[in-house]
Short mmCIF file of C-alpha atoms in Angstrom, two decimals:
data_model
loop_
_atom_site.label_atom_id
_atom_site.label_comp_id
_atom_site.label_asym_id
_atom_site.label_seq_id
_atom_site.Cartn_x
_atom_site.Cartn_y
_atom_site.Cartn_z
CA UNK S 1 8.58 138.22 -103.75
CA UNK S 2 10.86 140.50 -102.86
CA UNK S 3 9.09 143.85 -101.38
CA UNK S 4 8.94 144.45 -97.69
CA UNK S 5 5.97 142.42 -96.01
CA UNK S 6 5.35 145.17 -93.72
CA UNK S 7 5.66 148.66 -93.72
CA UNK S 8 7.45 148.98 -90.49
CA UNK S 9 8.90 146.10 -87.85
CA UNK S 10 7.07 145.97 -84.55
CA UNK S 11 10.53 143.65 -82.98
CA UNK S 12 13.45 145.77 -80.88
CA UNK S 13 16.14 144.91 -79.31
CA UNK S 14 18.71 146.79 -77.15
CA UNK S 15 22.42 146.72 -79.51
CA UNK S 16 25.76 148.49 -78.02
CA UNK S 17 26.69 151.45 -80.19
CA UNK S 18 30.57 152.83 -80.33
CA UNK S 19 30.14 155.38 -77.80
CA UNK S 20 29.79 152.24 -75.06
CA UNK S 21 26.03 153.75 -74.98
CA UNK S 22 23.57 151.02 -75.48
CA UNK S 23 20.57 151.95 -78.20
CA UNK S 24 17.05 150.65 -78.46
CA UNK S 25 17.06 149.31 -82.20
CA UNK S 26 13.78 148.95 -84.88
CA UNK S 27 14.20 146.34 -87.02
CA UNK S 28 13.32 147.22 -90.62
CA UNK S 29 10.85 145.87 -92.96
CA UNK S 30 10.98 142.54 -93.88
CA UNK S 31 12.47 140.85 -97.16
CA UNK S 32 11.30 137.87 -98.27
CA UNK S 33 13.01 135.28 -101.12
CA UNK S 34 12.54 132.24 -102.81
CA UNK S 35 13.99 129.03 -100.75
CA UNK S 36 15.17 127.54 -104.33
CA UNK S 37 16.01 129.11 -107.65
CA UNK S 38 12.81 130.90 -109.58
CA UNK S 39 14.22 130.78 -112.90
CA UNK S 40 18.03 129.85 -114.44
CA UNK S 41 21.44 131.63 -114.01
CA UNK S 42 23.89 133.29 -116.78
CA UNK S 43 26.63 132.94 -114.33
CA UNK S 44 28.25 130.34 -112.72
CA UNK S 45 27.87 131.05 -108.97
CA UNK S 46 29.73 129.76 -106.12
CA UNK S 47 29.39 129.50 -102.55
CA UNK S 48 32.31 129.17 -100.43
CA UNK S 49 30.60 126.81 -97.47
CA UNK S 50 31.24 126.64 -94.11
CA UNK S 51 31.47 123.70 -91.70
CA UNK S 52 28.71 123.79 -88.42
CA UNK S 53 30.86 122.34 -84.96
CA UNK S 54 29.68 120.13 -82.72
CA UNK S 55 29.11 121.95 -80.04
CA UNK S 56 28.51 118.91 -77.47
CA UNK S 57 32.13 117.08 -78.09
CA UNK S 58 34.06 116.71 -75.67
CA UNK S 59 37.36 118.25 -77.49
CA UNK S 60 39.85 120.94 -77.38
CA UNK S 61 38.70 123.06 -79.79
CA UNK S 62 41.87 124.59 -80.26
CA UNK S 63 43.94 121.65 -81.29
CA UNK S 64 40.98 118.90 -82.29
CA UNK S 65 38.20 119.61 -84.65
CA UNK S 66 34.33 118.24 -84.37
CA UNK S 67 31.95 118.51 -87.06
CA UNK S 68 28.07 118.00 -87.15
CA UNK S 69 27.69 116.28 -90.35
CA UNK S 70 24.54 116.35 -90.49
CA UNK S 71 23.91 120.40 -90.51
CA UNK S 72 26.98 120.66 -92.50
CA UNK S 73 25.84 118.74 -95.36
CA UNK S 74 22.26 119.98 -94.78
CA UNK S 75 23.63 123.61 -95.23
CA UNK S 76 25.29 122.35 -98.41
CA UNK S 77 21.51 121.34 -99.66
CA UNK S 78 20.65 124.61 -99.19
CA UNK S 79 23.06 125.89 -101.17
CA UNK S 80 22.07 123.66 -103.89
CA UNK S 81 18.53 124.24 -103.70
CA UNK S 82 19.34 128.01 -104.43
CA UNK S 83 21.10 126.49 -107.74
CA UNK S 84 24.42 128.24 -106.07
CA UNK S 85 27.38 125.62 -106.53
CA UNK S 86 29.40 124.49 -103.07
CA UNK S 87 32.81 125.61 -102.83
CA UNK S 88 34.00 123.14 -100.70
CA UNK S 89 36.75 122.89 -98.07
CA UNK S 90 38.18 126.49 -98.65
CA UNK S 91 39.27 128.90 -96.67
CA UNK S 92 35.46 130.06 -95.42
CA UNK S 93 35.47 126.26 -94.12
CA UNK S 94 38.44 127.53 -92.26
CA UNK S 95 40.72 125.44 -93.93
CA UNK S 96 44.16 126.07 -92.16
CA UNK S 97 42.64 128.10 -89.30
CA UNK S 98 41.02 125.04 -87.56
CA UNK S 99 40.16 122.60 -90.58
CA UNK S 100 42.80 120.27 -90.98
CA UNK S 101 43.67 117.98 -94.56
CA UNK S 102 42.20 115.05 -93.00
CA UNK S 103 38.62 116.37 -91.93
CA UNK S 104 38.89 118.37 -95.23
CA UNK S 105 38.90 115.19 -97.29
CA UNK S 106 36.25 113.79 -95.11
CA UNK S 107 34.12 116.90 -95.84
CA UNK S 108 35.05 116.52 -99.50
CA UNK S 109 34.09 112.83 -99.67
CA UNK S 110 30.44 113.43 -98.25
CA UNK S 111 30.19 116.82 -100.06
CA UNK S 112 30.69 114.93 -102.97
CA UNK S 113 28.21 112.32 -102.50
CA UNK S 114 25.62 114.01 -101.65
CA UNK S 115 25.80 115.83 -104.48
CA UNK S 116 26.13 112.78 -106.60
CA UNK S 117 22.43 111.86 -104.81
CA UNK S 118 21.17 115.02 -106.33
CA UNK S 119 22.06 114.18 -109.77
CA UNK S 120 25.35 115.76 -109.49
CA UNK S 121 24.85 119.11 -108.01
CA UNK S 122 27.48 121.39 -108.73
CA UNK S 123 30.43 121.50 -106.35
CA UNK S 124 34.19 121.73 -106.37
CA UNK S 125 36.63 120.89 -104.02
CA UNK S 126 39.93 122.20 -102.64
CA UNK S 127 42.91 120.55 -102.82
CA UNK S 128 46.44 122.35 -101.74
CA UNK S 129 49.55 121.38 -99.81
CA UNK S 130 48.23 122.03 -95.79
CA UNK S 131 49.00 118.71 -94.75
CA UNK S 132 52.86 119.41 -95.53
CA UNK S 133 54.25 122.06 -92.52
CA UNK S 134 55.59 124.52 -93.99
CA UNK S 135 58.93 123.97 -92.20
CA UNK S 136 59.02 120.71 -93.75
CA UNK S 137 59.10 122.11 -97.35
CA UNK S 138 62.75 121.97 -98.91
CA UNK S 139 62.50 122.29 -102.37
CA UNK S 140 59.58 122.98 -104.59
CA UNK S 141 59.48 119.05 -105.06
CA UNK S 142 58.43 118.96 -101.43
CA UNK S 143 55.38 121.18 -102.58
CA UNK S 144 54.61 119.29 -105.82
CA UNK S 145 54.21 115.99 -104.20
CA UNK S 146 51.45 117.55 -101.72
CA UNK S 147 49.76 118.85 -104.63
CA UNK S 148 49.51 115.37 -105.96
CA UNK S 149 48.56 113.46 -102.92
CA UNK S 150 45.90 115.58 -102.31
CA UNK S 151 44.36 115.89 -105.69
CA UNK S 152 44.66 112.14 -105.84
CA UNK S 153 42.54 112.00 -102.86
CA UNK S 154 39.74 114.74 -103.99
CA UNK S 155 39.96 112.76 -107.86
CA UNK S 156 39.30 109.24 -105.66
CA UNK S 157 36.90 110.72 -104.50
CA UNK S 158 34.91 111.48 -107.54
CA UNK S 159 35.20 115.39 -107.29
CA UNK S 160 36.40 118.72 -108.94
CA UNK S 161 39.36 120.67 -108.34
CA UNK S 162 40.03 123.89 -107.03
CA UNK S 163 43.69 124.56 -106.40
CA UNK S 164 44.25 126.19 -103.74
CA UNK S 165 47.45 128.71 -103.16
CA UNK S 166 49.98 126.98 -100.97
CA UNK S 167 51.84 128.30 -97.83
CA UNK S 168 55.07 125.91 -98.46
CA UNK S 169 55.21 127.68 -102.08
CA UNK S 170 54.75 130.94 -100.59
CA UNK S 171 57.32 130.43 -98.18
CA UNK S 172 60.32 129.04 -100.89
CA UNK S 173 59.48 129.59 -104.29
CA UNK S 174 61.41 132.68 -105.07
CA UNK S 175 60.63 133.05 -108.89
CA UNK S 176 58.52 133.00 -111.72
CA UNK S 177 60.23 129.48 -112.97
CA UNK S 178 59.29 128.41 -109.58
CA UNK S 179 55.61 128.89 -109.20
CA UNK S 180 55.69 127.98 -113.30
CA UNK S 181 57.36 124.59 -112.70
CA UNK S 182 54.51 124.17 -109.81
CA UNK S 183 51.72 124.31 -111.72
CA UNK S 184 52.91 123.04 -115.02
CA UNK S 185 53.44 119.85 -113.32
CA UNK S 186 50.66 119.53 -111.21
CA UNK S 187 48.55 121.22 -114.08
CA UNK S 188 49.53 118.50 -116.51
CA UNK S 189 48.05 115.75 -114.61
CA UNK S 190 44.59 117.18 -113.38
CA UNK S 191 41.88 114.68 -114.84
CA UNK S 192 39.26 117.86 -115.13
CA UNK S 193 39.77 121.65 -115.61
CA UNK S 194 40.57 123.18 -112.23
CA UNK S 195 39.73 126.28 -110.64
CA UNK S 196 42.92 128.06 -109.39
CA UNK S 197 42.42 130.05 -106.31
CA UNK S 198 44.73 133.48 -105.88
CA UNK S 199 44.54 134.16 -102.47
CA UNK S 200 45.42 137.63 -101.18
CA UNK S 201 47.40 138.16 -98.14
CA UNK S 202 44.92 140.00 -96.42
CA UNK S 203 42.76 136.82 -96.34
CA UNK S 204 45.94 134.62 -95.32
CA UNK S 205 49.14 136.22 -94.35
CA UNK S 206 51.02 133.55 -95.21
CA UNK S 207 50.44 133.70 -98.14
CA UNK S 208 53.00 137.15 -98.86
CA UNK S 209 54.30 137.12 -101.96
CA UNK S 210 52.67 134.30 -103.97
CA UNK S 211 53.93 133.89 -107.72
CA UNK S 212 57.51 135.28 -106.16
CA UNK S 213 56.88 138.70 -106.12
CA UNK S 214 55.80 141.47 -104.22
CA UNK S 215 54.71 143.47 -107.00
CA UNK S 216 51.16 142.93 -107.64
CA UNK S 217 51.54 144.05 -111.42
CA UNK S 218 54.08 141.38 -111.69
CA UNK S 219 52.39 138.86 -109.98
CA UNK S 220 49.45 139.64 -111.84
CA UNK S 221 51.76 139.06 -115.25
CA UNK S 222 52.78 135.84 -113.68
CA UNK S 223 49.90 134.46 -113.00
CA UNK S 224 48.54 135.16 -116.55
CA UNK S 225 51.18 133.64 -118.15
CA UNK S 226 51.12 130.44 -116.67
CA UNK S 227 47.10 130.23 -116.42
CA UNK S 228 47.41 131.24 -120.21
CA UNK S 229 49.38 128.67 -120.85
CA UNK S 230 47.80 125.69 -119.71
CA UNK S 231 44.05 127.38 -120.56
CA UNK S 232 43.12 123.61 -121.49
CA UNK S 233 43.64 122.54 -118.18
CA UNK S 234 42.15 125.54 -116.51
CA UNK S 235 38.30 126.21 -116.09
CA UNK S 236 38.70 129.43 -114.41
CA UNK S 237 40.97 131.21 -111.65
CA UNK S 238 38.93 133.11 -108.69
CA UNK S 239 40.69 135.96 -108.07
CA UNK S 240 40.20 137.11 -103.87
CA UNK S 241 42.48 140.27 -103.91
CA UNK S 242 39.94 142.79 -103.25
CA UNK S 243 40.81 145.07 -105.73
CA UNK S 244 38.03 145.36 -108.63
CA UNK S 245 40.23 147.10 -110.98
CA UNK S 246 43.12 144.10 -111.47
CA UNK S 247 40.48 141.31 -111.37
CA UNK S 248 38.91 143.01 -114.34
CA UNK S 249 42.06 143.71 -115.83
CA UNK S 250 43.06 139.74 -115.60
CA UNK S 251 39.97 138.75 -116.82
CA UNK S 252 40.56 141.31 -119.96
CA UNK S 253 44.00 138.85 -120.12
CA UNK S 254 43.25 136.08 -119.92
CA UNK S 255 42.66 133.05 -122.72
CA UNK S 256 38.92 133.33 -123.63
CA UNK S 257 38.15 129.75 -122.10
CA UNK S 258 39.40 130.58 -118.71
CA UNK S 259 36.52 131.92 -116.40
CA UNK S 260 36.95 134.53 -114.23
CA UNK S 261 35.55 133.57 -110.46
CA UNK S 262 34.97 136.85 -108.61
CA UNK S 263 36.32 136.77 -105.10
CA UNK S 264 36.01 140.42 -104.09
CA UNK S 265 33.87 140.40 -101.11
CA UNK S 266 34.00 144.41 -101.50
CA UNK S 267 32.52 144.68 -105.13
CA UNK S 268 30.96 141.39 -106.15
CA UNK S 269 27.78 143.00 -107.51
CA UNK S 270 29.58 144.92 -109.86
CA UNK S 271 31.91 142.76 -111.25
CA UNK S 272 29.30 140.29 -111.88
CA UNK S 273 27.17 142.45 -113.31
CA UNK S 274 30.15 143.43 -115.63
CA UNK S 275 30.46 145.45 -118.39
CA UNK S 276 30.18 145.87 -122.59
CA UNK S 277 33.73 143.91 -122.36
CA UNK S 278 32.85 141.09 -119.96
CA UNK S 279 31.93 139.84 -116.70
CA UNK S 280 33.33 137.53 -113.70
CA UNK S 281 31.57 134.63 -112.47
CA UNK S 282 30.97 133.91 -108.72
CA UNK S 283 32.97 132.05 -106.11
CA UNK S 284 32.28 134.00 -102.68
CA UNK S 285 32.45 133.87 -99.05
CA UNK S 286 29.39 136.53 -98.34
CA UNK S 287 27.40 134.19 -100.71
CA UNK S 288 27.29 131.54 -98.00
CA UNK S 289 25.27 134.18 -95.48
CA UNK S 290 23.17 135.91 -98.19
CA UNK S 291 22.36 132.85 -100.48
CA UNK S 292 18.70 133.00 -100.91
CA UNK S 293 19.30 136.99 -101.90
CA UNK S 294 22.08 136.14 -104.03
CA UNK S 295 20.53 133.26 -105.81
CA UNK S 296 17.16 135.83 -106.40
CA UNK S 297 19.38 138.41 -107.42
CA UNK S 298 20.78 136.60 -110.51
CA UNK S 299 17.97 134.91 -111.50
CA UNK S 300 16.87 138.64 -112.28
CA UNK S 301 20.04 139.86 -113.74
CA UNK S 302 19.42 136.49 -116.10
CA UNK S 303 15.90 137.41 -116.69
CA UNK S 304 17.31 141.07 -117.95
CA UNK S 305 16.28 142.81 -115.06
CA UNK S 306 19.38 144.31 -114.37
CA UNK S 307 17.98 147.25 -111.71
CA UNK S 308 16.20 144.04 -110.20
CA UNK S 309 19.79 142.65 -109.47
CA UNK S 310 21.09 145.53 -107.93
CA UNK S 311 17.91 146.80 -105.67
CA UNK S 312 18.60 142.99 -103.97
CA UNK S 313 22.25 142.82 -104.21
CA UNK S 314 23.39 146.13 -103.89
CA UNK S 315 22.38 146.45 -100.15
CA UNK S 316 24.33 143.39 -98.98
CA UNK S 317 27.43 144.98 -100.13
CA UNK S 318 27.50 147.07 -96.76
CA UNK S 319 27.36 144.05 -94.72
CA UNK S 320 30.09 141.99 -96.59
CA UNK S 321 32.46 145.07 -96.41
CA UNK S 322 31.68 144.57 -92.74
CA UNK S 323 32.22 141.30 -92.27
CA UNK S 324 35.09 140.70 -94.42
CA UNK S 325 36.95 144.01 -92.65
CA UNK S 326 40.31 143.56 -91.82
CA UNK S 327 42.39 141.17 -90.41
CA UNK S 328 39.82 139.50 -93.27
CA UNK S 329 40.97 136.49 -92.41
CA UNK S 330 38.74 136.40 -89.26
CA UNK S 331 35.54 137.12 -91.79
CA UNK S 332 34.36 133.49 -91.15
CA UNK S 333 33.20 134.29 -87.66
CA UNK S 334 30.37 136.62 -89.49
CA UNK S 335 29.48 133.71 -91.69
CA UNK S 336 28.69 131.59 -89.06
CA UNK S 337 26.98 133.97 -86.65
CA UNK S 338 24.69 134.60 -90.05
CA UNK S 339 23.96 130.94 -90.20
CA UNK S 340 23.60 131.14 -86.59
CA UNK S 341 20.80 134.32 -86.41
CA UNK S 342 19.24 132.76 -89.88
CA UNK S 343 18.29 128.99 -88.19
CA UNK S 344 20.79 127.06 -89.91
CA UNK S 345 22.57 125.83 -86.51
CA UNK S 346 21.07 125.90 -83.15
CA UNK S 347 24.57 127.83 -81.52
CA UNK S 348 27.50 129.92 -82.44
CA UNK S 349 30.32 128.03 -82.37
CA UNK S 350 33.13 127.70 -84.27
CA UNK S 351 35.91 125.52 -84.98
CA UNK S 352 39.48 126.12 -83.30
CA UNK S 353 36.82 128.57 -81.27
CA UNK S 354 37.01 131.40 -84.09
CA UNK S 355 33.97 132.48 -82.81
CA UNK S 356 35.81 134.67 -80.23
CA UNK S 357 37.88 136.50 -83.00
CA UNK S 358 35.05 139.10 -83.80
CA UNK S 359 33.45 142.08 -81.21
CA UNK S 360 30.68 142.25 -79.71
CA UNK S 361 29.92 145.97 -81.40
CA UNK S 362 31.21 144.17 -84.74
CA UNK S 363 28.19 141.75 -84.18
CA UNK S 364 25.71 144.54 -82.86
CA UNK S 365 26.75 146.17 -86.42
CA UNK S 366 26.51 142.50 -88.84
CA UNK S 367 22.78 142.80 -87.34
CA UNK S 368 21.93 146.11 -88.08
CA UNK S 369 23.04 145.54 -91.52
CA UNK S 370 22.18 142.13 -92.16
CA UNK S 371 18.63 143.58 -91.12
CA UNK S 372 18.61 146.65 -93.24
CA UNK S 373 19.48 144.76 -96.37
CA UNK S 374 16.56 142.33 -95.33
CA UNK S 375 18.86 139.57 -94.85
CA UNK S 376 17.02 137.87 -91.52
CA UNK S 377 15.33 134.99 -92.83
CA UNK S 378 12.85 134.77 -89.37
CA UNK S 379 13.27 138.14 -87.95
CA UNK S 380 11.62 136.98 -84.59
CA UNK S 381 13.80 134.31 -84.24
CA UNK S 382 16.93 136.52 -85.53
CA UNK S 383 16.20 138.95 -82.80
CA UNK S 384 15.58 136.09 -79.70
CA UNK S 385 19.32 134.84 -80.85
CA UNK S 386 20.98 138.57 -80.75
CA UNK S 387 19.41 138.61 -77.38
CA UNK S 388 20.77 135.62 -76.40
CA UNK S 389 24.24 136.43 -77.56
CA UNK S 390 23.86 140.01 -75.97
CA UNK S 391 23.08 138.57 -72.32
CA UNK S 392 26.26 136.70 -72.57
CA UNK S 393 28.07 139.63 -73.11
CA UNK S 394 26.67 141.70 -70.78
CA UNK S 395 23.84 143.40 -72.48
CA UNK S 396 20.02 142.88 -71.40
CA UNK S 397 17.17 143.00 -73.11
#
């Protein structure tokens, strides 16, 4: 299932290169995998979603968002089928760059029954403070009320938690007791484990600083400590600090029932693959634009076919590096121009217009290297949308 079809492609197309010279590119051989899972998992895997805009309302993208609910929640089903679970209403949804709490809980509310329809299908949901400003946050009461509403809402709902890493605490919680008397509170109520999400700065820059420290190692010691102690209350913490050596040092910390959630878009395949000490679990962006590869990939690594796992997985690491490159924060533009190139929406465009935050060369180069690790689900019609994109730009065919 998953050798090339073909020794060689017969399709071209004309991409920019860095030297402003424009190059006549061969696709490579095709890849082909399974549409739904062949097999079971040994980890729990994640996909961070994202949301597919109406294109045809008439809005200001900038200030208003649209959704198409229909290929939004039909992307979700193929997520499912994969037997990925949906991350929903994070930050690859664009969750405080264009998503705001409102359409979030909407999202959550039909993410959630439709997953109900399938016999409960595996998703979780986030729930943070984003509908406080920031400026409006006094005192770290301020924050833990926002927590509440909002996990209310996601509970009402029927769903799962993942708590996501506020802006308002960020921005006034100076210490350790601080961020402690946070999530003790909030922790204490949760009707289900949680996921807790630690956010890096590079993904948010608001987000400088979070458990009151600049220090890494003591944020890291932090964060430990209180996930430690409320383990009962915690199903795992996904860790998106790209930097493979603390995530495996946390998860080497941490109480034995809390999972580990790998959110290194640099070095997932390692760290899930994991060593004789351990392993993390999945909850990634790049899984949203290389699903049917992921999902293939550990099926094998559960099937003991560890060199299986990294021959598919290993060459997508490239193209996440690529598309999660900093400012990382605008990596969500490459997820959707994936869905775009792979049939999943009929247009690239994006919510509060993100699709204008990446380069043209940046999207010449997610081609080449979403086609290299055979990543093009219909490389014919990958090729007619690159064109497409291209001639707006400038470039012929």
């Amino acid at each position: 299932m998953n050798k090339p079809v073909l020794p060689v492609s017969s399709l071209s197309l004309k991409l920019p290169t860095a030297n402003r010279s424009i190059e006549t590119y061969r696709l490579a051989a095709s890849r082909v995998f399974p549409a739904r899972l062949e097999g079971t998992l040994n980890r729990v895997a994640f996909s961070a979603a994202h949301v597919v805009a109406d294109p045809l309302a008439d809005n200001d993208p900038w200030l208003t968002s649209a959704i198409d609910w229909d290929k939004t929640i039909a992307f979700r089903e193929h997520i499912w089928d994969l037997g990925l679970g949906v991350a929903e209403a994070m930050d690859t949804a664009q969750r405080g760059m264009g998503l705001d709490w409102p359409t979030s809980l909407e999202l959550i509310q039909r993410s959630v029954k439709a997953a109900k329809a399938r016999g409960d299908a595996l998703v979780f949901s986030g729930a943070g403070t984003d509908h406080l400003a920031v400026e409006d946050a006094k005192n770290i009461d301020d924050v833990i009320r926002a927590y509440e509403e909002q996990i209310a809402a996601v509970e009402k709902a029927g769903g799962r938690i993942i708590l996501m890493a506020s802006r308002a605490l960020a921005k006034i919680g100076r210490s350790a007791d601080d961020y402690a008397k946070v999530y003790n509170r909030v922790l204490s109520q949760v009707r289900e484990p949680v996921i807790i999400h630690w956010l890096g700065d590079m993904f948010d820059p608001a987000l400088a600083n979070y458990w009151g420290t600049s220090s890494l190692d003591e944020a890291m010691d932090i964060a430990v400590g209180i996930i430690n102690a409320n383990a009962a209350k915690v199903d795992g913490v996904k860790v998106s600090l790209l930097d493979k050596q603390r995530e495996i040092d946390m998860r080497r910390r941490l109480d034995q029932r809390v999972k580990v959630y790998t959110g290194d878009d640099f070095n997932y395949a390692e760290l899930i693959a994991g060593d004789d000490q351990g392993f993390s679990h999945a909850l990634l962006g790049i899984f949203d634009a290389i699903a049917p590869a992921a999902s293939y990939a550990l099926s094998r690594l559960a099937a003991g076919d560890e060199a299986g796992f990294h021959d598919v997985l290993g060459p997508t690491v490239p193209l996440s590096r690529h598309i999660f490159k900093a400012p990382t924060r605008f990596y969500k533009t490459g997820i959707v121009f994936m869905a775009y190139l792979n049939g999943h929406q009929d247009h690239f465009t994006m919510v509060g217009g993100q699709e204008s935050t990446r380069s043209t060369l940046h999207l010449a180069e997610l081609f080449r290297l979403a086609d290299q690790a055979g990543l093009l689900a219909n490389p014919e019609l990958a090729t007619r949308r690159m064109k497409a994109v291209l001639a707006t730009r400038g470039i012929e065919s």
